[in-house]
Amino acid sequence: MLGIIQPTRIYLLNPYYCFDMELETNFEFDKYSIGVEDIKTEAEQLLKQGNEASISDNLKTVLATREKLKELKASEIRFSEPVLKQGENAVIFPHTINVIQGQAGVHKSRLAENICAAFLKLNGNKNELLGFNRLNFNATHTVVYVDTERNLSEQLPYALQSIQMKAGYSRADHPSNFEYISLLQINRKDRFATLNECLNHFKKSTNNPLFIVLDVSTDCIEDFNKTDKSMELIDLMNMAINEHNVIFLCLIHENPKSDKARGHFGTELMNKASTVMQVGFEKDASQNDTDIIRVKYLKCRSTARHTPFYIKYCNEAKGLVLADANEVSGVINNRKHKASNEDMTEFIEMYLGDGATLTRVELLDKLCKDFKASQRTIESRIAEIMSSDIEIFNEQGQGCKLSKETKEKTVYYKLIPNETF
């Protein structure tokens, strides 16, 4: 060393600890025209490079998403318009997962066929399609129908014919924006991978937005009761709707004698879905099935929950048609005199589904007028509902229990989501 020199102190940010690190050295920085700021700049650059090298791909994705959210948060949010309505009700929106659920044999697939036909419908076509209509006739979606149940010789070909003929095409036409596959011949354990591969193929083959129907969705995975297998398909759909211009419509069976969609997959699907429609036969006064089919909205994330609409199978049309209003009223009014638990549940959903709390007097007064029944009858039905496994849904589509509590000698009723118990 050339004599004694004054020590130089440098302060650097230690990346492993949340405090500054003081370094002392006898190197002659001034002699070589190296300033402290030069060293700090170089050190900060090295630290930055080191941090970037250690960032995982997942963290990069999260940080990139954060920057996008920051950009969107600073601007006016313009919500998407619906792409499909039923009558005046907005039903299906872009970038969403939607559900049709119901017991076996209630014409879920035929309802889905009408929705598909509405997406494919040619200008000038007069078919009613149960009131389904797309808002922008210049917008072209590619419909991808994925079937897992029907035979390949008659049932599925007939359903595909029905879709395109309802849309205004002839039987022999092959619309360029209508794709379809069957997973019936694929082993169940291989279906998810095959579905993923097919959807990637269709995304690459068109620039159109995709409307993908999974009929039935639980058959697209190995085991709908296993969390990991269920979440594979849920995650695939979630990623697709966020990264691409894609809409899903999932058909799913309900558990026997229950309003709950089947399996763990059904539970997760309800949570992720934007619109959930439940299809079921209306009952008569003796609780037997009628010809009238009710389509009830269990969940409408983007709007207020719509009132049900009613359809029926028509032999002449060989498909579903809107039910006559007088016929529907006759069935419902005849059944009201029985004040069944199922009917009363619907009215409880209507009065309490938005999170409202009603006193005993208020709720009984409404239900007595609705059903033209005595307070004793109504209270008996309410007690049965509270002690049974009947599914009650709020406006968010969450399964709930009817709760009764007393405050200062006044009895109150409200719906509490099952997940809070």
CSV table of C-alpha atoms in Angstrom, one decimal:
chain,number,residue,atom,x,y,z
A,1,MET,CA,0.0,0.0,0.0
A,2,LEU,CA,1.2,3.6,-0.7
A,3,GLY,CA,1.0,5.1,2.8
A,4,ILE,CA,-2.0,5.6,5.0
A,5,ILE,CA,-5.2,6.7,3.4
A,6,GLN,CA,-8.6,7.8,4.9
A,7,PRO,CA,-11.0,4.9,4.9
A,8,THR,CA,-14.0,5.2,2.5
A,9,ARG,CA,-17.4,4.1,3.6
A,10,ILE,CA,-20.0,2.8,1.2
A,11,TYR,CA,-23.7,2.0,1.9
A,12,LEU,CA,-25.3,-0.7,0.0
A,13,LEU,CA,-28.8,-2.3,0.2
A,14,ASN,CA,-28.4,-5.9,1.3
A,15,PRO,CA,-31.0,-8.0,-0.7
A,16,TYR,CA,-31.3,-10.5,2.1
A,17,TYR,CA,-31.9,-8.2,5.0
A,18,CYS,CA,-34.0,-5.1,5.4
A,19,PHE,CA,-31.2,-2.7,6.4
A,20,ASP,CA,-28.3,-0.9,4.8
A,21,MET,CA,-24.9,-2.6,4.9
A,22,GLU,CA,-21.8,-0.4,5.7
A,23,LEU,CA,-18.6,-1.4,4.0
A,24,GLU,CA,-15.2,0.1,4.9
A,25,THR,CA,-12.2,-0.2,2.5
A,26,ASN,CA,-8.7,1.3,2.1
A,27,PHE,CA,-8.8,1.2,-1.7
A,28,GLU,CA,-7.8,4.6,-3.3
A,29,PHE,CA,-11.1,5.3,-5.2
A,30,ASP,CA,-10.1,9.0,-5.9
A,31,LYS,CA,-6.9,8.0,-7.6
A,32,TYR,CA,-8.8,5.9,-10.2
A,33,SER,CA,-11.7,8.4,-10.5
A,34,ILE,CA,-14.2,6.0,-9.1
A,35,GLY,CA,-16.9,7.8,-7.1
A,36,VAL,CA,-19.1,6.4,-4.4
A,37,GLU,CA,-22.2,7.0,-6.6
A,38,ASP,CA,-20.6,4.9,-9.4
A,39,ILE,CA,-20.2,2.0,-7.1
A,40,LYS,CA,-23.8,2.3,-5.7
A,41,THR,CA,-25.2,2.5,-9.2
A,42,GLU,CA,-23.2,-0.6,-10.3
A,43,ALA,CA,-24.2,-2.5,-7.1
A,44,GLU,CA,-27.9,-1.6,-7.6
A,45,GLN,CA,-27.7,-2.9,-11.2
A,46,LEU,CA,-26.1,-6.2,-10.1
A,47,LEU,CA,-28.8,-6.6,-7.4
A,48,LYS,CA,-31.5,-5.9,-10.0
A,49,GLN,CA,-30.0,-8.5,-12.4
A,50,GLY,CA,-29.8,-11.0,-9.6
A,51,ASN,CA,-33.4,-10.5,-8.5
A,52,GLU,CA,-34.7,-10.8,-12.1
A,53,ALA,CA,-32.8,-14.0,-12.5
A,54,SER,CA,-34.4,-15.4,-9.4
A,55,ILE,CA,-38.0,-14.5,-10.4
A,56,SER,CA,-40.1,-17.5,-11.3
A,57,ASP,CA,-42.3,-17.6,-14.4
A,58,ASN,CA,-45.4,-17.7,-12.1
A,59,LEU,CA,-44.2,-14.5,-10.3
A,60,LYS,CA,-43.6,-12.9,-13.6
A,61,THR,CA,-47.2,-13.7,-14.7
A,62,VAL,CA,-48.6,-12.3,-11.4
A,63,LEU,CA,-46.6,-9.1,-11.7
A,64,ALA,CA,-47.5,-8.7,-15.3
A,65,THR,CA,-51.2,-9.1,-14.4
A,66,ARG,CA,-50.8,-6.6,-11.6
A,67,GLU,CA,-49.5,-4.0,-14.1
A,68,LYS,CA,-52.5,-4.7,-16.4
A,69,LEU,CA,-54.8,-4.3,-13.4
A,70,LYS,CA,-53.2,-1.1,-12.5
A,71,GLU,CA,-53.8,0.2,-16.0
A,72,LEU,CA,-57.4,-0.9,-16.0
A,73,LYS,CA,-58.0,0.5,-12.5
A,74,ALA,CA,-57.0,3.9,-13.6
A,75,SER,CA,-59.5,4.0,-16.5
A,76,GLU,CA,-63.3,3.9,-16.7
A,77,ILE,CA,-64.6,0.3,-16.6
A,78,ARG,CA,-67.0,-0.5,-19.4
A,79,PHE,CA,-68.8,-3.7,-18.7
A,80,SER,CA,-69.4,-6.1,-21.5
A,81,GLU,CA,-72.7,-6.2,-23.3
A,82,PRO,CA,-74.4,-9.6,-23.3
A,83,VAL,CA,-74.0,-11.7,-26.4
A,84,LEU,CA,-77.3,-13.6,-25.9
A,85,LYS,CA,-80.7,-12.7,-24.4
A,86,GLN,CA,-83.8,-14.8,-23.7
A,87,GLY,CA,-86.6,-12.4,-24.3
A,88,GLU,CA,-85.5,-9.2,-22.7
A,89,ASN,CA,-83.2,-10.9,-20.1
A,90,ALA,CA,-79.5,-10.8,-20.6
A,91,VAL,CA,-78.3,-14.4,-20.2
A,92,ILE,CA,-74.8,-15.0,-21.6
A,93,PHE,CA,-71.9,-12.6,-21.5
A,94,PRO,CA,-68.4,-12.8,-23.1
A,95,HIS,CA,-65.6,-14.6,-21.2
A,96,THR,CA,-67.9,-16.5,-18.9
A,97,ILE,CA,-68.7,-20.0,-17.7
A,98,ASN,CA,-72.4,-20.9,-17.8
A,99,VAL,CA,-74.4,-23.9,-16.6
A,100,ILE,CA,-77.5,-25.8,-17.4
A,101,GLN,CA,-78.3,-28.3,-14.6
A,102,GLY,CA,-81.2,-30.7,-14.0
A,103,GLN,CA,-82.2,-34.3,-13.4
A,104,ALA,CA,-81.9,-36.9,-16.1
A,105,GLY,CA,-84.5,-36.6,-18.9
A,106,VAL,CA,-85.6,-33.0,-18.4
A,107,HIS,CA,-84.4,-31.9,-21.9
A,108,LYS,CA,-81.2,-30.1,-20.9
A,109,SER,CA,-79.5,-31.0,-24.2
A,110,ARG,CA,-82.5,-29.7,-26.2
A,111,LEU,CA,-82.3,-26.4,-24.3
A,112,ALA,CA,-78.6,-26.2,-25.2
A,113,GLU,CA,-79.4,-27.0,-28.8
A,114,ASN,CA,-81.7,-23.9,-29.0
A,115,ILE,CA,-78.9,-21.7,-27.5
A,116,CYS,CA,-76.4,-23.1,-30.0
A,117,ALA,CA,-78.9,-22.4,-32.9
A,118,ALA,CA,-79.3,-18.8,-31.7
A,119,PHE,CA,-75.5,-18.3,-32.0
A,120,LEU,CA,-75.6,-19.8,-35.5
A,121,LYS,CA,-78.9,-18.3,-36.7
A,122,LEU,CA,-78.9,-16.8,-40.2
A,123,ASN,CA,-80.2,-13.3,-40.8
A,124,GLY,CA,-83.8,-13.5,-41.8
A,125,ASN,CA,-84.5,-16.8,-40.1
A,126,LYS,CA,-87.8,-16.7,-38.2
A,127,ASN,CA,-87.4,-19.6,-35.9
A,128,GLU,CA,-88.3,-18.6,-32.3
A,129,LEU,CA,-85.6,-20.6,-30.5
A,130,LEU,CA,-87.4,-20.2,-27.1
A,131,GLY,CA,-86.8,-16.5,-27.2
A,132,PHE,CA,-83.0,-16.8,-27.4
A,133,ASN,CA,-81.5,-14.2,-29.7
A,134,ARG,CA,-78.0,-12.7,-30.0
A,135,LEU,CA,-77.6,-9.0,-29.8
A,136,ASN,CA,-75.2,-8.5,-32.7
A,137,PHE,CA,-76.1,-10.4,-35.9
A,138,ASN,CA,-72.8,-9.3,-37.5
A,139,ALA,CA,-70.8,-11.1,-34.7
A,140,THR,CA,-69.9,-14.6,-35.6
A,141,HIS,CA,-69.1,-17.2,-32.9
A,142,THR,CA,-67.8,-20.6,-33.7
A,143,VAL,CA,-69.9,-23.1,-31.8
A,144,VAL,CA,-68.0,-26.1,-30.6
A,145,TYR,CA,-70.3,-28.9,-29.3
A,146,VAL,CA,-68.6,-31.6,-27.2
A,147,ASP,CA,-70.8,-34.6,-26.5
A,148,THR,CA,-70.1,-37.5,-24.2
A,149,GLU,CA,-73.4,-39.4,-24.0
A,150,ARG,CA,-75.3,-40.0,-27.2
A,151,ASN,CA,-74.7,-42.7,-29.7
A,152,LEU,CA,-72.9,-41.9,-32.9
A,153,SER,CA,-75.3,-43.6,-35.3
A,154,GLU,CA,-78.5,-41.7,-34.7
A,155,GLN,CA,-78.8,-39.6,-31.5
A,156,LEU,CA,-75.8,-37.2,-31.9
A,157,PRO,CA,-76.2,-36.8,-35.7
A,158,TYR,CA,-79.9,-36.0,-35.3
A,159,ALA,CA,-79.1,-33.4,-32.5
A,160,LEU,CA,-76.5,-31.7,-34.8
A,161,GLN,CA,-79.0,-31.7,-37.7
A,162,SER,CA,-81.5,-30.1,-35.3
A,163,ILE,CA,-79.1,-27.3,-34.3
A,164,GLN,CA,-78.2,-26.2,-37.8
A,165,MET,CA,-81.8,-26.6,-39.2
A,166,LYS,CA,-83.2,-24.4,-36.3
A,167,ALA,CA,-80.5,-21.9,-37.3
A,168,GLY,CA,-81.8,-21.7,-40.9
A,169,TYR,CA,-79.3,-24.1,-42.6
A,170,SER,CA,-80.3,-27.2,-44.5
A,171,ARG,CA,-79.5,-30.7,-43.3
A,172,ALA,CA,-76.8,-31.1,-45.9
A,173,ASP,CA,-75.0,-27.8,-45.1
A,174,HIS,CA,-71.7,-27.7,-43.2
A,175,PRO,CA,-71.6,-24.3,-41.6
A,176,SER,CA,-68.0,-23.1,-41.2
A,177,ASN,CA,-68.6,-21.9,-37.7
A,178,PHE,CA,-70.1,-25.1,-36.4
A,179,GLU,CA,-67.7,-27.7,-34.9
A,180,TYR,CA,-68.5,-30.8,-33.0
A,181,ILE,CA,-66.8,-33.8,-31.4
A,182,SER,CA,-67.7,-36.8,-29.3
A,183,LEU,CA,-65.6,-38.2,-26.4
A,184,LEU,CA,-67.7,-41.3,-26.2
A,185,GLN,CA,-65.0,-43.5,-27.6
A,186,ILE,CA,-62.2,-42.1,-25.5
A,187,ASN,CA,-61.3,-43.8,-22.2
A,188,ARG,CA,-62.5,-41.6,-19.3
A,189,LYS,CA,-59.1,-41.2,-17.8
A,190,ASP,CA,-57.9,-39.8,-21.2
A,191,ARG,CA,-60.8,-37.5,-21.9
A,192,PHE,CA,-59.5,-34.3,-20.2
A,193,ALA,CA,-56.2,-34.4,-22.1
A,194,THR,CA,-58.1,-35.1,-25.4
A,195,LEU,CA,-60.6,-32.3,-24.7
A,196,ASN,CA,-57.7,-29.9,-24.0
A,197,GLU,CA,-56.0,-30.9,-27.2
A,198,CYS,CA,-59.1,-30.5,-29.3
A,199,LEU,CA,-59.9,-27.0,-27.8
A,200,ASN,CA,-56.4,-25.9,-28.6
A,201,HIS,CA,-56.9,-27.1,-32.1
A,202,PHE,CA,-60.1,-25.2,-32.6
A,203,LYS,CA,-58.6,-22.0,-31.1
A,204,LYS,CA,-55.8,-22.1,-33.6
A,205,SER,CA,-58.1,-22.8,-36.6
A,206,THR,CA,-60.3,-19.8,-36.3
A,207,ASN,CA,-60.2,-16.1,-35.3
A,208,ASN,CA,-63.9,-16.2,-34.2
A,209,PRO,CA,-64.9,-16.2,-30.6
A,210,LEU,CA,-65.6,-19.7,-29.4
A,211,PHE,CA,-68.9,-20.8,-27.7
A,212,ILE,CA,-68.1,-24.3,-26.3
A,213,VAL,CA,-70.8,-26.6,-25.0
A,214,LEU,CA,-69.7,-29.5,-22.7
A,215,ASP,CA,-72.6,-32.1,-22.7
A,216,VAL,CA,-72.2,-33.5,-20.1
A,217,SER,CA,-69.3,-31.8,-18.4
A,218,THR,CA,-68.8,-34.4,-15.7
A,219,ASP,CA,-68.0,-37.0,-18.3
A,220,CYS,CA,-65.1,-34.9,-19.6
A,221,ILE,CA,-63.0,-35.7,-16.5
A,222,GLU,CA,-61.8,-38.9,-14.9
A,223,ASP,CA,-63.7,-38.5,-11.5
A,224,PHE,CA,-66.1,-35.7,-10.8
A,225,ASN,CA,-65.9,-36.5,-7.0
A,226,LYS,CA,-62.1,-36.0,-6.8
A,227,THR,CA,-60.9,-32.5,-6.1
A,228,ASP,CA,-57.8,-32.7,-8.3
A,229,LYS,CA,-59.6,-34.1,-11.3
A,230,SER,CA,-62.4,-31.6,-11.0
A,231,MET,CA,-60.1,-28.7,-10.7
A,232,GLU,CA,-58.3,-29.6,-13.9
A,233,LEU,CA,-61.3,-28.8,-16.0
A,234,ILE,CA,-62.4,-25.8,-13.8
A,235,ASP,CA,-58.8,-24.3,-14.1
A,236,LEU,CA,-58.8,-25.0,-17.9
A,237,MET,CA,-62.0,-23.1,-18.4
A,238,ASN,CA,-60.9,-20.3,-16.1
A,239,MET,CA,-57.7,-19.8,-18.0
A,240,ALA,CA,-59.4,-20.0,-21.4
A,241,ILE,CA,-62.0,-17.3,-20.6
A,242,ASN,CA,-59.3,-15.0,-19.3
A,243,GLU,CA,-56.8,-15.5,-22.0
A,244,HIS,CA,-59.0,-16.0,-25.1
A,245,ASN,CA,-62.4,-14.9,-26.4
A,246,VAL,CA,-64.2,-18.0,-25.2
A,247,ILE,CA,-67.5,-18.8,-23.6
A,248,PHE,CA,-68.4,-22.1,-21.9
A,249,LEU,CA,-71.8,-23.7,-21.4
A,250,CYS,CA,-71.6,-26.8,-19.2
A,251,LEU,CA,-74.4,-29.3,-18.9
A,252,ILE,CA,-74.5,-31.2,-15.6
A,253,HIS,CA,-76.8,-33.7,-13.9
A,254,GLU,CA,-78.2,-33.1,-10.5
A,255,ASN,CA,-77.9,-35.6,-7.7
A,256,PRO,CA,-81.0,-37.9,-7.5
A,257,LYS,CA,-83.8,-36.3,-5.5
A,258,SER,CA,-81.7,-33.1,-5.0
A,259,ASP,CA,-81.2,-29.7,-6.5
A,260,LYS,CA,-77.5,-29.9,-6.2
A,261,ALA,CA,-75.2,-30.4,-9.2
A,262,ARG,CA,-73.3,-33.6,-9.2
A,263,GLY,CA,-70.1,-34.2,-7.3
A,264,HIS,CA,-67.3,-31.9,-6.2
A,265,PHE,CA,-67.1,-30.7,-9.8
A,266,GLY,CA,-70.7,-29.5,-9.5
A,267,THR,CA,-70.0,-27.5,-6.4
A,268,GLU,CA,-66.9,-25.8,-7.9
A,269,LEU,CA,-68.7,-25.2,-11.1
A,270,MET,CA,-71.6,-23.3,-9.3
A,271,ASN,CA,-69.0,-21.1,-7.6
A,272,LYS,CA,-67.2,-20.2,-10.9
A,273,ALA,CA,-70.3,-19.9,-13.1
A,274,SER,CA,-71.8,-16.5,-14.2
A,275,THR,CA,-75.3,-17.8,-15.2
A,276,VAL,CA,-76.8,-21.0,-13.9
A,277,MET,CA,-80.1,-22.3,-15.3
A,278,GLN,CA,-82.0,-25.2,-13.6
A,279,VAL,CA,-84.3,-27.3,-15.8
A,280,GLY,CA,-87.1,-29.3,-14.3
A,281,PHE,CA,-90.7,-30.5,-14.8
A,282,GLU,CA,-93.4,-28.5,-13.0
A,283,LYS,CA,-95.5,-30.5,-10.6
A,284,ASP,CA,-99.3,-30.7,-10.3
A,285,ALA,CA,-101.2,-30.5,-7.1
A,286,SER,CA,-100.4,-34.2,-6.4
A,287,GLN,CA,-96.7,-33.6,-7.0
A,288,ASN,CA,-96.6,-35.5,-10.2
A,289,ASP,CA,-94.7,-34.2,-13.2
A,290,THR,CA,-96.6,-32.2,-15.8
A,291,ASP,CA,-95.6,-31.5,-19.4
A,292,ILE,CA,-94.5,-28.0,-18.4
A,293,ILE,CA,-90.8,-27.5,-18.0
A,294,ARG,CA,-89.5,-24.6,-15.8
A,295,VAL,CA,-86.2,-23.0,-16.6
A,296,LYS,CA,-85.2,-21.3,-13.3
A,297,TYR,CA,-82.2,-19.0,-12.9
A,298,LEU,CA,-80.3,-20.1,-9.9
A,299,LYS,CA,-77.6,-17.5,-10.5
A,300,CYS,CA,-77.1,-14.3,-12.6
A,301,ARG,CA,-73.8,-12.8,-11.7
A,302,SER,CA,-74.0,-9.9,-14.2
A,303,THR,CA,-77.7,-8.9,-13.6
A,304,ALA,CA,-80.5,-9.2,-11.1
A,305,ARG,CA,-81.8,-12.8,-11.0
A,306,HIS,CA,-84.4,-13.3,-13.7
A,307,THR,CA,-87.8,-14.8,-13.3
A,308,PRO,CA,-88.2,-18.4,-14.7
A,309,PHE,CA,-89.5,-19.1,-18.2
A,310,TYR,CA,-91.5,-22.1,-19.2
A,311,ILE,CA,-91.2,-24.5,-22.1
A,312,LYS,CA,-92.6,-27.9,-23.2
A,313,TYR,CA,-91.8,-30.6,-25.6
A,314,CYS,CA,-93.9,-30.5,-28.8
A,315,ASN,CA,-94.3,-33.6,-30.8
A,316,GLU,CA,-95.3,-31.6,-33.9
A,317,ALA,CA,-92.2,-29.5,-33.7
A,318,LYS,CA,-90.1,-32.4,-32.5
A,319,GLY,CA,-88.4,-30.1,-30.0
A,320,LEU,CA,-89.0,-27.6,-27.3
A,321,VAL,CA,-91.4,-24.6,-27.6
A,322,LEU,CA,-92.4,-21.9,-25.2
A,323,ALA,CA,-95.3,-23.0,-23.0
A,324,ASP,CA,-98.7,-21.2,-23.2
A,325,ALA,CA,-99.0,-18.7,-20.4
A,326,ASN,CA,-102.5,-19.8,-19.4
A,327,GLU,CA,-101.4,-23.4,-19.2
A,328,VAL,CA,-98.5,-22.4,-16.9
A,329,SER,CA,-100.8,-20.3,-14.7
A,330,GLY,CA,-103.3,-23.2,-14.4
A,331,VAL,CA,-100.6,-25.6,-13.2
A,332,ILE,CA,-99.1,-23.2,-10.7
A,333,ASN,CA,-102.3,-21.9,-9.2
A,334,ASN,CA,-103.7,-25.4,-8.8
A,335,ARG,CA,-100.6,-26.4,-6.9
A,336,LYS,CA,-100.5,-23.3,-4.7
A,337,HIS,CA,-103.5,-24.6,-2.7
A,338,LYS,CA,-101.4,-27.4,-1.5
A,339,ALA,CA,-98.7,-25.1,-0.2
A,340,SER,CA,-95.9,-27.6,-0.9
A,341,ASN,CA,-92.5,-27.1,0.6
A,342,GLU,CA,-90.9,-26.8,-2.8
A,343,ASP,CA,-93.3,-24.1,-3.9
A,344,MET,CA,-92.9,-22.2,-0.6
A,345,THR,CA,-89.1,-22.4,-1.0
A,346,GLU,CA,-89.3,-20.4,-4.3
A,347,PHE,CA,-91.2,-17.6,-2.6
A,348,ILE,CA,-88.8,-17.6,0.3
A,349,GLU,CA,-86.0,-17.2,-2.2
A,350,MET,CA,-87.9,-14.3,-3.8
A,351,TYR,CA,-88.4,-12.5,-0.5
A,352,LEU,CA,-85.0,-13.2,1.2
A,353,GLY,CA,-82.7,-14.1,-1.7
A,354,ASP,CA,-81.3,-10.6,-1.9
A,355,GLY,CA,-80.0,-10.7,1.7
A,356,ALA,CA,-83.1,-9.1,3.2
A,357,THR,CA,-84.3,-9.9,6.7
A,358,LEU,CA,-88.0,-10.2,7.4
A,359,THR,CA,-89.9,-10.4,10.7
A,360,ARG,CA,-92.1,-13.4,11.4
A,361,VAL,CA,-95.2,-11.2,10.8
A,362,GLU,CA,-93.9,-9.8,7.5
A,363,LEU,CA,-92.9,-13.2,6.1
A,364,LEU,CA,-96.1,-15.0,7.2
A,365,ASP,CA,-98.3,-12.2,5.9
A,366,LYS,CA,-96.7,-12.5,2.4
A,367,LEU,CA,-96.8,-16.3,2.2
A,368,CYS,CA,-100.4,-16.5,3.5
A,369,LYS,CA,-101.5,-14.2,0.7
A,370,ASP,CA,-99.4,-16.0,-1.9
A,371,PHE,CA,-100.8,-19.4,-1.0
A,372,LYS,CA,-104.2,-18.4,0.4
A,373,ALA,CA,-103.4,-20.5,3.5
A,374,SER,CA,-103.6,-20.1,7.2
A,375,GLN,CA,-100.7,-19.0,9.4
A,376,ARG,CA,-100.6,-22.4,11.0
A,377,THR,CA,-100.2,-24.1,7.7
A,378,ILE,CA,-97.5,-21.7,6.6
A,379,GLU,CA,-95.6,-22.0,9.9
A,380,SER,CA,-95.8,-25.8,9.6
A,381,ARG,CA,-94.3,-25.7,6.1
A,382,ILE,CA,-91.5,-23.3,7.2
A,383,ALA,CA,-90.6,-25.6,10.1
A,384,GLU,CA,-90.4,-28.6,7.7
A,385,ILE,CA,-88.2,-26.6,5.3
A,386,MET,CA,-85.8,-25.6,8.1
A,387,SER,CA,-85.5,-29.2,9.2
A,388,SER,CA,-85.2,-30.7,5.7
A,389,ASP,CA,-82.4,-30.9,3.1
A,390,ILE,CA,-84.3,-28.7,0.6
A,391,GLU,CA,-81.9,-26.5,-1.3
A,392,ILE,CA,-82.6,-22.8,-1.0
A,393,PHE,CA,-80.5,-20.4,-3.2
A,394,ASN,CA,-79.8,-16.7,-2.8
A,395,GLU,CA,-79.4,-14.3,-5.7
A,396,GLN,CA,-75.7,-15.2,-5.9
A,397,GLY,CA,-76.6,-18.8,-6.5
A,398,GLN,CA,-75.2,-19.9,-3.1
A,399,GLY,CA,-76.9,-22.8,-1.3
A,400,CYS,CA,-78.5,-21.4,1.9
A,401,LYS,CA,-80.3,-22.4,5.0
A,402,LEU,CA,-83.4,-20.6,6.3
A,403,SER,CA,-82.4,-19.0,9.6
A,404,LYS,CA,-84.7,-18.0,12.5
A,405,GLU,CA,-83.5,-15.9,15.4
A,406,THR,CA,-85.2,-13.8,18.1
A,407,LYS,CA,-84.1,-10.3,19.0
A,408,GLU,CA,-85.9,-8.3,21.7
A,409,LYS,CA,-88.9,-10.7,21.5
A,410,THR,CA,-89.2,-10.3,17.7
A,411,VAL,CA,-88.6,-13.3,15.4
A,412,TYR,CA,-86.6,-12.7,12.3
A,413,TYR,CA,-86.0,-14.8,9.2
A,414,LYS,CA,-83.1,-14.6,6.8
A,415,LEU,CA,-81.0,-16.8,4.4
A,416,ILE,CA,-77.5,-17.8,5.5
A,417,PRO,CA,-75.1,-19.4,3.0
A,418,ASN,CA,-74.2,-23.0,3.8
A,419,GLU,CA,-70.4,-22.2,3.6
A,420,THR,CA,-70.7,-20.0,6.7
A,421,PHE,CA,-71.9,-22.9,8.9
